[in-house]
PDB file of C-alpha atoms in Angstrom:
ATOM      1  CA  UNK V   1     -57.826 -36.069  -9.345  1.00 45.00           C
ATOM      2  CA  UNK V   2     -56.721 -32.924 -11.184  1.00 54.00           C
ATOM      3  CA  UNK V   3     -53.910 -31.239  -9.265  1.00 89.00           C
ATOM      4  CA  UNK V   4     -54.389 -27.820 -10.866  1.00 95.00           C
ATOM      5  CA  UNK V   5     -56.699 -26.307 -13.460  1.00 96.00           C
ATOM      6  CA  UNK V   6     -58.043 -22.877 -14.339  1.00 97.00           C
ATOM      7  CA  UNK V   7     -59.665 -20.423 -16.709  1.00 98.00           C
ATOM      8  CA  UNK V   8     -59.337 -16.779 -17.703  1.00 98.00           C
ATOM      9  CA  UNK V   9     -61.867 -14.126 -16.720  1.00 97.00           C
ATOM     10  CA  UNK V  10     -61.714 -12.955 -20.343  1.00 97.00           C
ATOM     11  CA  UNK V  11     -60.237 -14.784 -23.336  1.00 97.00           C
ATOM     12  CA  UNK V  12     -58.322 -11.770 -24.650  1.00 98.00           C
ATOM     13  CA  UNK V  13     -56.057  -9.145 -23.131  1.00 97.00           C
ATOM     14  CA  UNK V  14     -53.853  -6.317 -24.369  1.00 97.00           C
ATOM     15  CA  UNK V  15     -50.148  -6.272 -23.633  1.00 96.00           C
ATOM     16  CA  UNK V  16     -49.473  -4.046 -20.636  1.00 96.00           C
ATOM     17  CA  UNK V  17     -52.826  -4.830 -19.013  1.00 97.00           C
ATOM     18  CA  UNK V  18     -53.660  -7.079 -16.062  1.00 97.00           C
ATOM     19  CA  UNK V  19     -54.692 -10.635 -16.861  1.00 98.00           C
ATOM     20  CA  UNK V  20     -56.995 -12.303 -14.341  1.00 98.00           C
ATOM     21  CA  UNK V  21     -56.770 -16.063 -14.067  1.00 98.00           C
ATOM     22  CA  UNK V  22     -59.037 -18.182 -11.855  1.00 98.00           C
ATOM     23  CA  UNK V  23     -57.192 -21.261 -10.614  1.00 98.00           C
ATOM     24  CA  UNK V  24     -57.878 -24.102  -8.204  1.00 97.00           C
ATOM     25  CA  UNK V  25     -55.295 -26.536  -6.890  1.00 97.00           C
ATOM     26  CA  UNK V  26     -54.903 -28.927  -3.996  1.00 94.00           C
ATOM     27  CA  UNK V  27     -51.166 -28.195  -3.928  1.00 95.00           C
ATOM     28  CA  UNK V  28     -49.666 -25.597  -1.556  1.00 95.00           C
ATOM     29  CA  UNK V  29     -48.223 -23.713  -4.541  1.00 95.00           C
ATOM     30  CA  UNK V  30     -48.233 -23.839  -8.331  1.00 96.00           C
ATOM     31  CA  UNK V  31     -46.610 -22.166 -11.306  1.00 95.00           C
ATOM     32  CA  UNK V  32     -47.762 -20.866 -14.692  1.00 96.00           C
ATOM     33  CA  UNK V  33     -45.559 -21.018 -17.768  1.00 96.00           C
ATOM     34  CA  UNK V  34     -46.638 -18.915 -20.745  1.00 97.00           C
ATOM     35  CA  UNK V  35     -45.990 -19.901 -24.368  1.00 97.00           C
ATOM     36  CA  UNK V  36     -46.748 -17.947 -27.524  1.00 97.00           C
ATOM     37  CA  UNK V  37     -47.944 -20.094 -30.395  1.00 96.00           C
ATOM     38  CA  UNK V  38     -46.211 -19.562 -33.740  1.00 94.00           C
ATOM     39  CA  UNK V  39     -44.132 -21.699 -36.056  1.00 94.00           C
ATOM     40  CA  UNK V  40     -43.250 -23.454 -32.775  1.00 91.00           C
ATOM     41  CA  UNK V  41     -44.176 -22.776 -29.124  1.00 94.00           C
ATOM     42  CA  UNK V  42     -42.093 -19.927 -27.713  1.00 95.00           C
ATOM     43  CA  UNK V  43     -41.582 -19.700 -23.956  1.00 96.00           C
ATOM     44  CA  UNK V  44     -42.234 -16.106 -22.854  1.00 97.00           C
ATOM     45  CA  UNK V  45     -42.730 -16.000 -19.086  1.00 95.00           C
ATOM     46  CA  UNK V  46     -43.294 -17.612 -15.719  1.00 94.00           C
ATOM     47  CA  UNK V  47     -45.051 -16.833 -12.446  1.00 97.00           C
ATOM     48  CA  UNK V  48     -45.531 -18.728  -9.157  1.00 96.00           C
ATOM     49  CA  UNK V  49     -48.412 -18.369  -6.698  1.00 97.00           C
ATOM     50  CA  UNK V  50     -49.643 -19.992  -3.476  1.00 97.00           C
ATOM     51  CA  UNK V  51     -52.356 -22.567  -4.107  1.00 96.00           C
ATOM     52  CA  UNK V  52     -55.996 -22.470  -3.053  1.00 96.00           C
ATOM     53  CA  UNK V  53     -58.561 -25.197  -3.611  1.00 96.00           C
ATOM     54  CA  UNK V  54     -62.114 -24.778  -4.877  1.00 97.00           C
ATOM     55  CA  UNK V  55     -64.917 -27.081  -5.956  1.00 96.00           C
ATOM     56  CA  UNK V  56     -65.903 -27.665  -9.567  1.00 96.00           C
ATOM     57  CA  UNK V  57     -69.113 -26.025 -10.712  1.00 97.00           C
ATOM     58  CA  UNK V  58     -71.857 -26.522 -13.265  1.00 97.00           C
ATOM     59  CA  UNK V  59     -71.657 -25.726 -16.957  1.00 98.00           C
ATOM     60  CA  UNK V  60     -74.131 -22.848 -16.705  1.00 97.00           C
ATOM     61  CA  UNK V  61     -72.766 -20.699 -13.845  1.00 97.00           C
ATOM     62  CA  UNK V  62     -69.469 -18.977 -13.060  1.00 97.00           C
ATOM     63  CA  UNK V  63     -67.258 -21.358 -11.096  1.00 98.00           C
ATOM     64  CA  UNK V  64     -65.872 -18.447  -9.043  1.00 97.00           C
ATOM     65  CA  UNK V  65     -62.480 -19.998  -8.487  1.00 98.00           C
ATOM     66  CA  UNK V  66     -59.751 -18.021  -6.669  1.00 98.00           C
ATOM     67  CA  UNK V  67     -58.455 -15.114  -8.746  1.00 98.00           C
ATOM     68  CA  UNK V  68     -54.812 -14.354  -9.532  1.00 98.00           C
ATOM     69  CA  UNK V  69     -53.599 -11.274 -11.392  1.00 98.00           C
ATOM     70  CA  UNK V  70     -50.660 -11.124 -13.781  1.00 97.00           C
ATOM     71  CA  UNK V  71     -49.383  -7.987 -15.529  1.00 97.00           C
ATOM     72  CA  UNK V  72     -48.919  -8.905 -19.175  1.00 97.00           C
ATOM     73  CA  UNK V  73     -45.504  -7.599 -20.266  1.00 96.00           C
ATOM     74  CA  UNK V  74     -45.850  -4.665 -22.671  1.00 95.00           C
ATOM     75  CA  UNK V  75     -43.436  -6.301 -25.118  1.00 95.00           C
ATOM     76  CA  UNK V  76     -45.677  -9.320 -25.711  1.00 96.00           C
ATOM     77  CA  UNK V  77     -46.795  -9.116 -29.328  1.00 95.00           C
ATOM     78  CA  UNK V  78     -50.277  -9.963 -30.506  1.00 97.00           C
ATOM     79  CA  UNK V  79     -50.872 -13.683 -30.788  1.00 97.00           C
ATOM     80  CA  UNK V  80     -52.263 -16.825 -29.187  1.00 98.00           C
ATOM     81  CA  UNK V  81     -50.739 -17.759 -25.835  1.00 98.00           C
ATOM     82  CA  UNK V  82     -51.130 -20.928 -23.790  1.00 97.00           C
ATOM     83  CA  UNK V  83     -50.841 -20.741 -20.001  1.00 97.00           C
ATOM     84  CA  UNK V  84     -49.514 -24.089 -18.755  1.00 96.00           C
ATOM     85  CA  UNK V  85     -50.390 -24.723 -15.099  1.00 96.00           C
ATOM     86  CA  UNK V  86     -48.358 -27.111 -12.981  1.00 94.00           C
ATOM     87  CA  UNK V  87     -47.112 -28.027  -9.543  1.00 92.00           C
ATOM     88  CA  UNK V  88     -43.689 -29.276 -10.664  1.00 84.00           C
ATOM     89  CA  UNK V  89     -41.221 -27.699 -13.050  1.00 77.00           C
ATOM     90  CA  UNK V  90     -41.462 -29.375 -16.480  1.00 71.00           C
ATOM     91  CA  UNK V  91     -38.466 -30.653 -18.410  1.00 77.00           C
ATOM     92  CA  UNK V  92     -38.645 -29.337 -21.940  1.00 81.00           C
ATOM     93  CA  UNK V  93     -41.749 -27.949 -23.642  1.00 84.00           C
ATOM     94  CA  UNK V  94     -44.873 -29.563 -22.151  1.00 88.00           C
ATOM     95  CA  UNK V  95     -47.697 -30.713 -24.444  1.00 86.00           C
ATOM     96  CA  UNK V  96     -49.844 -27.652 -25.019  1.00 85.00           C
ATOM     97  CA  UNK V  97     -53.054 -29.521 -25.863  1.00 87.00           C
ATOM     98  CA  UNK V  98     -53.566 -31.310 -22.547  1.00 88.00           C
ATOM     99  CA  UNK V  99     -57.189 -31.657 -21.495  1.00 88.00           C
ATOM    100  CA  UNK V 100     -56.435 -30.139 -18.078  1.00 91.00           C
ATOM    101  CA  UNK V 101     -54.120 -27.503 -16.647  1.00 95.00           C
ATOM    102  CA  UNK V 102     -54.153 -25.273 -19.748  1.00 96.00           C
ATOM    103  CA  UNK V 103     -55.699 -21.869 -20.490  1.00 98.00           C
ATOM    104  CA  UNK V 104     -56.067 -20.321 -23.952  1.00 97.00           C
ATOM    105  CA  UNK V 105     -55.323 -16.589 -24.131  1.00 98.00           C
ATOM    106  CA  UNK V 106     -55.251 -14.118 -27.011  1.00 98.00           C
ATOM    107  CA  UNK V 107     -53.101 -10.996 -26.760  1.00 98.00           C
ATOM    108  CA  UNK V 108     -54.727  -8.348 -28.943  1.00 97.00           C
ATOM    109  CA  UNK V 109     -52.954  -5.304 -30.427  1.00 95.00           C
ATOM    110  CA  UNK V 110     -52.454  -2.476 -27.950  1.00 90.00           C
ATOM    111  CA  UNK V 111     -52.702   0.096 -30.765  1.00 87.00           C
ATOM    112  CA  UNK V 112     -53.124  -0.018 -34.553  1.00 85.00           C
ATOM    113  CA  UNK V 113     -50.024  -1.885 -35.707  1.00 87.00           C
ATOM    114  CA  UNK V 114     -50.100  -1.291 -39.429  1.00 88.00           C
ATOM    115  CA  UNK V 115     -50.420  -5.010 -40.121  1.00 93.00           C
ATOM    116  CA  UNK V 116     -53.071  -5.653 -42.732  1.00 95.00           C
ATOM    117  CA  UNK V 117     -54.367  -8.982 -41.410  1.00 98.00           C
ATOM    118  CA  UNK V 118     -56.589  -9.630 -38.402  1.00 98.00           C
ATOM    119  CA  UNK V 119     -56.976 -13.288 -37.393  1.00 98.00           C
ATOM    120  CA  UNK V 120     -60.139 -14.271 -35.489  1.00 98.00           C
ATOM    121  CA  UNK V 121     -59.896 -17.035 -32.864  1.00 98.00           C
ATOM    122  CA  UNK V 122     -63.351 -18.719 -32.610  1.00 97.00           C
ATOM    123  CA  UNK V 123     -63.640 -18.820 -28.823  1.00 97.00           C
ATOM    124  CA  UNK V 124     -67.456 -18.909 -28.966  1.00 98.00           C
ATOM    125  CA  UNK V 125     -67.298 -22.177 -30.913  1.00 97.00           C
ATOM    126  CA  UNK V 126     -64.688 -23.622 -28.575  1.00 97.00           C
ATOM    127  CA  UNK V 127     -66.915 -22.805 -25.603  1.00 97.00           C
ATOM    128  CA  UNK V 128     -70.022 -24.219 -27.309  1.00 97.00           C
ATOM    129  CA  UNK V 129     -68.348 -27.648 -27.397  1.00 96.00           C
ATOM    130  CA  UNK V 130     -66.752 -27.356 -23.946  1.00 97.00           C
ATOM    131  CA  UNK V 131     -68.376 -29.903 -21.586  1.00 97.00           C
ATOM    132  CA  UNK V 132     -66.674 -28.900 -18.313  1.00 97.00           C
ATOM    133  CA  UNK V 133     -69.274 -29.031 -15.555  1.00 97.00           C
ATOM    134  CA  UNK V 134     -71.372 -31.615 -17.365  1.00 97.00           C
ATOM    135  CA  UNK V 135     -72.908 -29.681 -20.236  1.00 96.00           C
ATOM    136  CA  UNK V 136     -72.428 -27.689 -23.437  1.00 96.00           C
ATOM    137  CA  UNK V 137     -74.558 -25.907 -26.014  1.00 95.00           C
ATOM    138  CA  UNK V 138     -75.342 -29.397 -27.299  1.00 92.00           C
ATOM    139  CA  UNK V 139     -77.151 -30.343 -24.115  1.00 91.00           C
ATOM    140  CA  UNK V 140     -78.398 -26.970 -22.838  1.00 93.00           C
ATOM    141  CA  UNK V 141     -79.389 -23.554 -24.147  1.00 94.00           C
ATOM    142  CA  UNK V 142     -77.049 -21.566 -21.893  1.00 97.00           C
ATOM    143  CA  UNK V 143     -73.443 -21.955 -20.728  1.00 98.00           C
ATOM    144  CA  UNK V 144     -70.840 -19.977 -18.812  1.00 98.00           C
ATOM    145  CA  UNK V 145     -67.399 -19.208 -20.189  1.00 98.00           C
ATOM    146  CA  UNK V 146     -66.050 -18.924 -16.626  1.00 98.00           C
ATOM    147  CA  UNK V 147     -64.946 -22.573 -16.326  1.00 98.00           C
ATOM    148  CA  UNK V 148     -61.956 -24.591 -17.538  1.00 97.00           C
ATOM    149  CA  UNK V 149     -61.773 -25.471 -21.213  1.00 96.00           C
ATOM    150  CA  UNK V 150     -62.710 -23.632 -24.360  1.00 95.00           C
ATOM    151  CA  UNK V 151     -59.997 -24.394 -26.910  1.00 94.00           C
ATOM    152  CA  UNK V 152     -57.566 -26.116 -24.528  1.00 96.00           C
ATOM    153  CA  UNK V 153     -57.626 -27.450 -20.988  1.00 94.00           C
ATOM    154  CA  UNK V 154     -61.038 -29.074 -20.784  1.00 94.00           C
ATOM    155  CA  UNK V 155     -63.284 -31.906 -21.996  1.00 95.00           C
ATOM    156  CA  UNK V 156     -64.793 -31.579 -25.468  1.00 95.00           C
ATOM    157  CA  UNK V 157     -68.029 -32.807 -27.032  1.00 93.00           C
ATOM    158  CA  UNK V 158     -67.770 -34.670 -30.309  1.00 85.00           C
ATOM    159  CA  UNK V 159     -66.255 -37.623 -32.114  1.00 80.00           C
ATOM    160  CA  UNK V 160     -62.586 -37.650 -33.123  1.00 80.00           C
ATOM    161  CA  UNK V 161     -61.472 -36.646 -36.598  1.00 79.00           C
ATOM    162  CA  UNK V 162     -61.118 -39.804 -38.689  1.00 77.00           C
ATOM    163  CA  UNK V 163     -58.072 -38.313 -40.406  1.00 78.00           C
ATOM    164  CA  UNK V 164     -56.328 -36.849 -37.360  1.00 79.00           C
ATOM    165  CA  UNK V 165     -57.139 -38.238 -33.933  1.00 82.00           C
ATOM    166  CA  UNK V 166     -54.202 -36.488 -32.236  1.00 80.00           C
ATOM    167  CA  UNK V 167     -56.467 -33.751 -30.853  1.00 84.00           C
ATOM    168  CA  UNK V 168     -60.227 -33.176 -30.491  1.00 83.00           C
ATOM    169  CA  UNK V 169     -61.799 -31.475 -33.502  1.00 84.00           C
ATOM    170  CA  UNK V 170     -63.310 -28.539 -31.633  1.00 88.00           C
ATOM    171  CA  UNK V 171     -60.011 -27.259 -30.227  1.00 91.00           C
ATOM    172  CA  UNK V 172     -57.252 -24.793 -30.978  1.00 94.00           C
ATOM    173  CA  UNK V 173     -54.684 -27.548 -31.557  1.00 92.00           C
ATOM    174  CA  UNK V 174     -56.794 -29.237 -34.208  1.00 91.00           C
ATOM    175  CA  UNK V 175     -57.495 -26.225 -36.418  1.00 91.00           C
ATOM    176  CA  UNK V 176     -56.027 -22.816 -35.703  1.00 96.00           C
ATOM    177  CA  UNK V 177     -52.657 -23.989 -34.382  1.00 95.00           C
ATOM    178  CA  UNK V 178     -51.739 -25.578 -37.710  1.00 94.00           C
ATOM    179  CA  UNK V 179     -52.879 -22.589 -39.747  1.00 96.00           C
ATOM    180  CA  UNK V 180     -51.092 -20.055 -37.553  1.00 97.00           C
ATOM    181  CA  UNK V 181     -47.896 -22.115 -37.620  1.00 97.00           C
ATOM    182  CA  UNK V 182     -48.060 -22.165 -41.424  1.00 97.00           C
ATOM    183  CA  UNK V 183     -48.594 -18.396 -41.542  1.00 97.00           C
ATOM    184  CA  UNK V 184     -45.646 -17.648 -39.293  1.00 96.00           C
ATOM    185  CA  UNK V 185     -43.342 -20.092 -41.095  1.00 96.00           C
ATOM    186  CA  UNK V 186     -44.138 -18.179 -44.268  1.00 97.00           C
ATOM    187  CA  UNK V 187     -43.624 -14.735 -42.678  1.00 96.00           C
ATOM    188  CA  UNK V 188     -47.297 -13.785 -42.949  1.00 96.00           C
ATOM    189  CA  UNK V 189     -47.747 -11.325 -40.106  1.00 95.00           C
ATOM    190  CA  UNK V 190     -51.118 -10.824 -38.450  1.00 97.00           C
ATOM    191  CA  UNK V 191     -52.730  -9.429 -35.346  1.00 97.00           C
ATOM    192  CA  UNK V 192     -55.119 -11.604 -33.341  1.00 98.00           C
ATOM    193  CA  UNK V 193     -58.516 -11.184 -31.702  1.00 98.00           C
ATOM    194  CA  UNK V 194     -61.400 -13.272 -30.380  1.00 98.00           C
ATOM    195  CA  UNK V 195     -65.116 -13.519 -31.095  1.00 97.00           C
ATOM    196  CA  UNK V 196     -65.800 -11.435 -28.006  1.00 98.00           C
ATOM    197  CA  UNK V 197     -63.620  -8.606 -29.306  1.00 98.00           C
ATOM    198  CA  UNK V 198     -65.512  -8.469 -32.596  1.00 98.00           C
ATOM    199  CA  UNK V 199     -68.830  -8.779 -30.761  1.00 98.00           C
ATOM    200  CA  UNK V 200     -67.863  -5.641 -28.838  1.00 98.00           C
ATOM    201  CA  UNK V 201     -67.005  -3.781 -32.038  1.00 97.00           C
ATOM    202  CA  UNK V 202     -63.234  -3.745 -31.556  1.00 97.00           C
ATOM    203  CA  UNK V 203     -60.404  -3.757 -34.139  1.00 97.00           C
ATOM    204  CA  UNK V 204     -62.226  -3.967 -37.480  1.00 96.00           C
ATOM    205  CA  UNK V 205     -61.991  -0.163 -37.887  1.00 95.00           C
ATOM    206  CA  UNK V 206     -58.257  -0.089 -37.163  1.00 95.00           C
ATOM    207  CA  UNK V 207     -57.015  -0.235 -40.745  1.00 95.00           C
ATOM    208  CA  UNK V 208     -57.033  -3.984 -41.396  1.00 97.00           C
ATOM    209  CA  UNK V 209     -57.570  -5.057 -44.991  1.00 97.00           C
ATOM    210  CA  UNK V 210     -58.247  -8.734 -44.360  1.00 98.00           C
ATOM    211  CA  UNK V 211     -60.116 -10.745 -41.696  1.00 98.00           C
ATOM    212  CA  UNK V 212     -59.006 -14.396 -41.527  1.00 98.00           C
ATOM    213  CA  UNK V 213     -60.896 -17.313 -40.011  1.00 96.00           C
ATOM    214  CA  UNK V 214     -59.782 -20.940 -40.235  1.00 93.00           C
ATOM    215  CA  UNK V 215     -61.067 -24.337 -39.190  1.00 86.00           C
ATOM    216  CA  UNK V 216     -64.337 -24.329 -37.283  1.00 90.00           C
ATOM    217  CA  UNK V 217     -65.935 -20.903 -36.759  1.00 95.00           C
ATOM    218  CA  UNK V 218     -69.515 -22.030 -36.200  1.00 95.00           C
ATOM    219  CA  UNK V 219     -71.062 -19.768 -33.518  1.00 97.00           C
ATOM    220  CA  UNK V 220     -71.543 -16.044 -34.259  1.00 97.00           C
ATOM    221  CA  UNK V 221     -73.480 -13.376 -32.385  1.00 98.00           C
ATOM    222  CA  UNK V 222     -75.687 -10.911 -34.244  1.00 97.00           C
ATOM    223  CA  UNK V 223     -73.230  -8.153 -33.353  1.00 98.00           C
ATOM    224  CA  UNK V 224     -70.297 -10.085 -34.850  1.00 98.00           C
ATOM    225  CA  UNK V 225     -72.323 -10.578 -38.035  1.00 97.00           C
ATOM    226  CA  UNK V 226     -73.188  -6.875 -38.121  1.00 97.00           C
ATOM    227  CA  UNK V 227     -69.607  -5.684 -37.579  1.00 98.00           C
ATOM    228  CA  UNK V 228     -68.078  -8.120 -40.079  1.00 98.00           C
ATOM    229  CA  UNK V 229     -70.684  -7.211 -42.696  1.00 97.00           C
ATOM    230  CA  UNK V 230     -69.920  -3.515 -42.189  1.00 97.00           C
ATOM    231  CA  UNK V 231     -66.204  -4.266 -42.534  1.00 97.00           C
ATOM    232  CA  UNK V 232     -66.852  -6.055 -45.843  1.00 97.00           C
ATOM    233  CA  UNK V 233     -69.154  -3.321 -47.144  1.00 97.00           C
ATOM    234  CA  UNK V 234     -66.516  -0.693 -46.350  1.00 97.00           C
ATOM    235  CA  UNK V 235     -64.015  -2.488 -48.605  1.00 97.00           C
ATOM    236  CA  UNK V 236     -62.560  -5.065 -46.211  1.00 97.00           C
ATOM    237  CA  UNK V 237     -61.829  -8.613 -47.328  1.00 97.00           C
ATOM    238  CA  UNK V 238     -62.718 -11.894 -45.608  1.00 97.00           C
ATOM    239  CA  UNK V 239     -60.756 -15.131 -46.027  1.00 96.00           C
ATOM    240  CA  UNK V 240     -62.540 -18.134 -44.549  1.00 93.00           C
ATOM    241  CA  UNK V 241     -60.608 -21.413 -44.550  1.00 91.00           C
ATOM    242  CA  UNK V 242     -63.149 -23.773 -43.054  1.00 85.00           C
ATOM    243  CA  UNK V 243     -66.671 -25.073 -43.084  1.00 82.00           C
ATOM    244  CA  UNK V 244     -69.805 -24.710 -40.960  1.00 86.00           C
ATOM    245  CA  UNK V 245     -69.024 -21.018 -40.510  1.00 92.00           C
ATOM    246  CA  UNK V 246     -71.642 -18.641 -39.070  1.00 93.00           C
ATOM    247  CA  UNK V 247     -74.101 -21.541 -38.626  1.00 92.00           C
ATOM    248  CA  UNK V 248     -75.580 -20.890 -35.166  1.00 94.00           C
ATOM    249  CA  UNK V 249     -76.496 -17.519 -33.680  1.00 97.00           C
ATOM    250  CA  UNK V 250     -75.542 -17.005 -30.025  1.00 97.00           C
ATOM    251  CA  UNK V 251     -76.597 -14.473 -27.453  1.00 98.00           C
ATOM    252  CA  UNK V 252     -73.786 -13.051 -25.347  1.00 98.00           C
ATOM    253  CA  UNK V 253     -74.173 -12.106 -21.684  1.00 97.00           C
ATOM    254  CA  UNK V 254     -73.693  -8.371 -20.990  1.00 95.00           C
ATOM    255  CA  UNK V 255     -70.393  -9.070 -19.223  1.00 95.00           C
ATOM    256  CA  UNK V 256     -69.246 -11.421 -21.991  1.00 95.00           C
ATOM    257  CA  UNK V 257     -69.065 -14.377 -19.597  1.00 97.00           C
ATOM    258  CA  UNK V 258     -71.939 -16.488 -20.942  1.00 97.00           C
ATOM    259  CA  UNK V 259     -73.452 -17.735 -24.193  1.00 98.00           C
ATOM    260  CA  UNK V 260     -76.955 -18.848 -25.125  1.00 98.00           C
ATOM    261  CA  UNK V 261     -78.363 -20.551 -28.217  1.00 97.00           C
ATOM    262  CA  UNK V 262     -81.958 -21.641 -28.901  1.00 95.00           C
ATOM    263  CA  UNK V 263     -81.529 -24.586 -31.267  1.00 91.00           C
ATOM    264  CA  UNK V 264     -84.885 -26.334 -31.330  1.00 88.00           C
ATOM    265  CA  UNK V 265     -88.198 -25.444 -32.907  1.00 86.00           C
ATOM    266  CA  UNK V 266     -91.096 -25.113 -30.450  1.00 88.00           C
ATOM    267  CA  UNK V 267     -92.433 -28.563 -29.580  1.00 85.00           C
ATOM    268  CA  UNK V 268     -89.566 -30.455 -31.199  1.00 85.00           C
ATOM    269  CA  UNK V 269     -89.519 -34.076 -29.974  1.00 86.00           C
ATOM    270  CA  UNK V 270     -86.546 -35.545 -28.152  1.00 79.00           C
ATOM    271  CA  UNK V 271     -83.791 -36.667 -30.481  1.00 80.00           C
ATOM    272  CA  UNK V 272     -84.520 -34.070 -33.143  1.00 83.00           C
ATOM    273  CA  UNK V 273     -81.509 -33.112 -35.268  1.00 83.00           C
ATOM    274  CA  UNK V 274     -81.523 -29.306 -35.208  1.00 84.00           C
ATOM    275  CA  UNK V 275     -79.079 -29.020 -38.133  1.00 79.00           C
ATOM    276  CA  UNK V 276     -81.657 -30.474 -40.516  1.00 79.00           C
ATOM    277  CA  UNK V 277     -84.742 -28.956 -38.864  1.00 82.00           C
ATOM    278  CA  UNK V 278     -86.756 -25.876 -39.710  1.00 87.00           C
ATOM    279  CA  UNK V 279     -88.110 -23.288 -37.304  1.00 88.00           C
ATOM    280  CA  UNK V 280     -85.068 -23.218 -35.026  1.00 89.00           C
ATOM    281  CA  UNK V 281     -84.853 -19.694 -33.551  1.00 91.00           C
ATOM    282  CA  UNK V 282     -81.066 -19.374 -33.775  1.00 94.00           C
ATOM    283  CA  UNK V 283     -80.412 -20.960 -37.160  1.00 91.00           C
ATOM    284  CA  UNK V 284     -78.550 -18.354 -39.197  1.00 91.00           C
ATOM    285  CA  UNK V 285     -79.393 -20.134 -42.462  1.00 88.00           C
ATOM    286  CA  UNK V 286     -83.130 -19.708 -41.903  1.00 89.00           C
ATOM    287  CA  UNK V 287     -82.946 -15.930 -41.576  1.00 87.00           C
ATOM    288  CA  UNK V 288     -79.598 -14.741 -43.000  1.00 90.00           C
ATOM    289  CA  UNK V 289     -77.775 -17.628 -44.710  1.00 88.00           C
ATOM    290  CA  UNK V 290     -74.027 -17.569 -44.236  1.00 89.00           C
ATOM    291  CA  UNK V 291     -73.423 -17.462 -47.985  1.00 89.00           C
ATOM    292  CA  UNK V 292     -74.967 -13.974 -48.094  1.00 91.00           C
ATOM    293  CA  UNK V 293     -71.864 -12.843 -46.169  1.00 91.00           C
ATOM    294  CA  UNK V 294     -69.188 -15.365 -47.155  1.00 88.00           C
ATOM    295  CA  UNK V 295     -70.339 -16.508 -50.597  1.00 85.00           C
ATOM    296  CA  UNK V 296     -70.387 -20.217 -49.716  1.00 82.00           C
ATOM    297  CA  UNK V 297     -72.836 -22.414 -47.845  1.00 79.00           C
ATOM    298  CA  UNK V 298     -72.338 -25.295 -45.410  1.00 78.00           C
ATOM    299  CA  UNK V 299     -75.898 -26.485 -46.013  1.00 75.00           C
ATOM    300  CA  UNK V 300     -75.736 -26.391 -49.812  1.00 74.00           C
ATOM    301  CA  UNK V 301     -72.696 -28.353 -50.890  1.00 67.00           C
ATOM    302  CA  UNK V 302     -71.140 -28.918 -47.482  1.00 63.00           C
ATOM    303  CA  UNK V 303     -71.811 -31.433 -44.755  1.00 63.00           C
ATOM    304  CA  UNK V 304     -70.150 -33.572 -42.131  1.00 64.00           C
ATOM    305  CA  UNK V 305     -69.250 -37.218 -41.638  1.00 65.00           C
ATOM    306  CA  UNK V 306     -68.591 -39.292 -38.536  1.00 69.00           C
ATOM    307  CA  UNK V 307     -65.932 -41.445 -40.223  1.00 74.00           C
ATOM    308  CA  UNK V 308     -63.717 -41.454 -43.300  1.00 76.00           C
ATOM    309  CA  UNK V 309     -65.287 -40.139 -46.494  1.00 74.00           C
ATOM    310  CA  UNK V 310     -65.481 -42.871 -49.111  1.00 75.00           C
ATOM    311  CA  UNK V 311     -63.647 -41.960 -52.330  1.00 75.00           C
ATOM    312  CA  UNK V 312     -65.864 -41.324 -55.328  1.00 69.00           C
ATOM    313  CA  UNK V 313     -64.542 -43.366 -58.234  1.00 61.00           C
ATOM    314  CA  UNK V 314     -65.980 -43.984 -61.658  1.00 47.00           C
ATOM    315  CA  UNK V 315     -64.520 -45.563 -64.744  1.00 43.00           C
ATOM    316  CA  UNK V 316     -64.861 -43.923 -68.134  1.00 43.00           C
ATOM    317  CA  UNK V 317     -63.401 -45.159 -71.397  1.00 41.00           C
ATOM    318  CA  UNK V 318     -61.736 -42.699 -73.721  1.00 40.00           C
ATOM    319  CA  UNK V 319     -62.883 -43.458 -77.296  1.00 40.00           C
ATOM    320  CA  UNK V 320     -60.179 -44.882 -79.499  1.00 38.00           C
ATOM    321  CA  UNK V 321     -57.598 -45.415 -76.746  1.00 35.00           C
ATOM    322  CA  UNK V 322     -58.666 -48.651 -75.136  1.00 33.00           C
ATOM    323  CA  UNK V 323     -57.783 -47.045 -71.753  1.00 34.00           C
ATOM    324  CA  UNK V 324     -59.901 -46.295 -68.732  1.00 29.00           C
ATOM    325  CA  UNK V 325     -59.529 -43.317 -66.387  1.00 28.00           C
ATOM    326  CA  UNK V 326     -60.243 -43.377 -62.666  1.00 28.00           C
ATOM    327  CA  UNK V 327     -62.044 -40.224 -61.571  1.00 27.00           C
ATOM    328  CA  UNK V 328     -61.996 -39.093 -57.923  1.00 32.00           C
TER     329      UNK V 328
END
């Protein structure tokens, strides 16, 4: 049985503001250690609270776990932070990609910083694959974000990566963590935000020249698409290091705490593959293909595989040399 787990009321927070965490534990007390992700995890803070237990909920309704408030220090710089929950003091840096007892947080800039790069953390995609409570956007049309998981700290739908099974594919550790570590090792400074921030129209008008997305940024709301398109049309640049980007359209609850996605055409039989179907209400490629924004297409030239990709090899003989060349 899980001793302690939790989730954030909102995935992003500004330094100097109050972070609300919802946590359940059977222990009389617990602690939270905060780490900022960069070239390596950096320990930045600690808090202890009395424990309160609560029951797990469903995937489609707020779990309403006990709330705890933490004032984010004003000196915390923008970045991705992992809250590590525990009932005993760890020795050394704990694994940050555990499937329980972890909460993903993004500290956004408190004011325009002058940095030219804004990095988008795809929290909508992480929540779409989150199966805490028994469901995800792959088994239902509506989910809550007020439950454990969503990048770290929860169960994940999907098969492992054939080339890297150390972490689930639809998680922060598998994609963004590596890219951010590379950026910081190479002194590439950026500010950070989430899907929800861009959905609400924040940050893209604050002087950034480049919006960066890496890994798996699959689920976009219409408002995100609108704001990013306006950013591009006003002279902003977009760097997308990943595939399957802007593939499914999601609706966002007014309070930002829920997502919906209508993936199947009316009357579609059980077992239908929505990725290859037509008439799906929330397929971006059927109404506004992603290449009209990003210049490249997942559907045309992309794809996905469940196992290793077989190498493509052909033999061709160079005239007059008696040698053959392996291609691929």
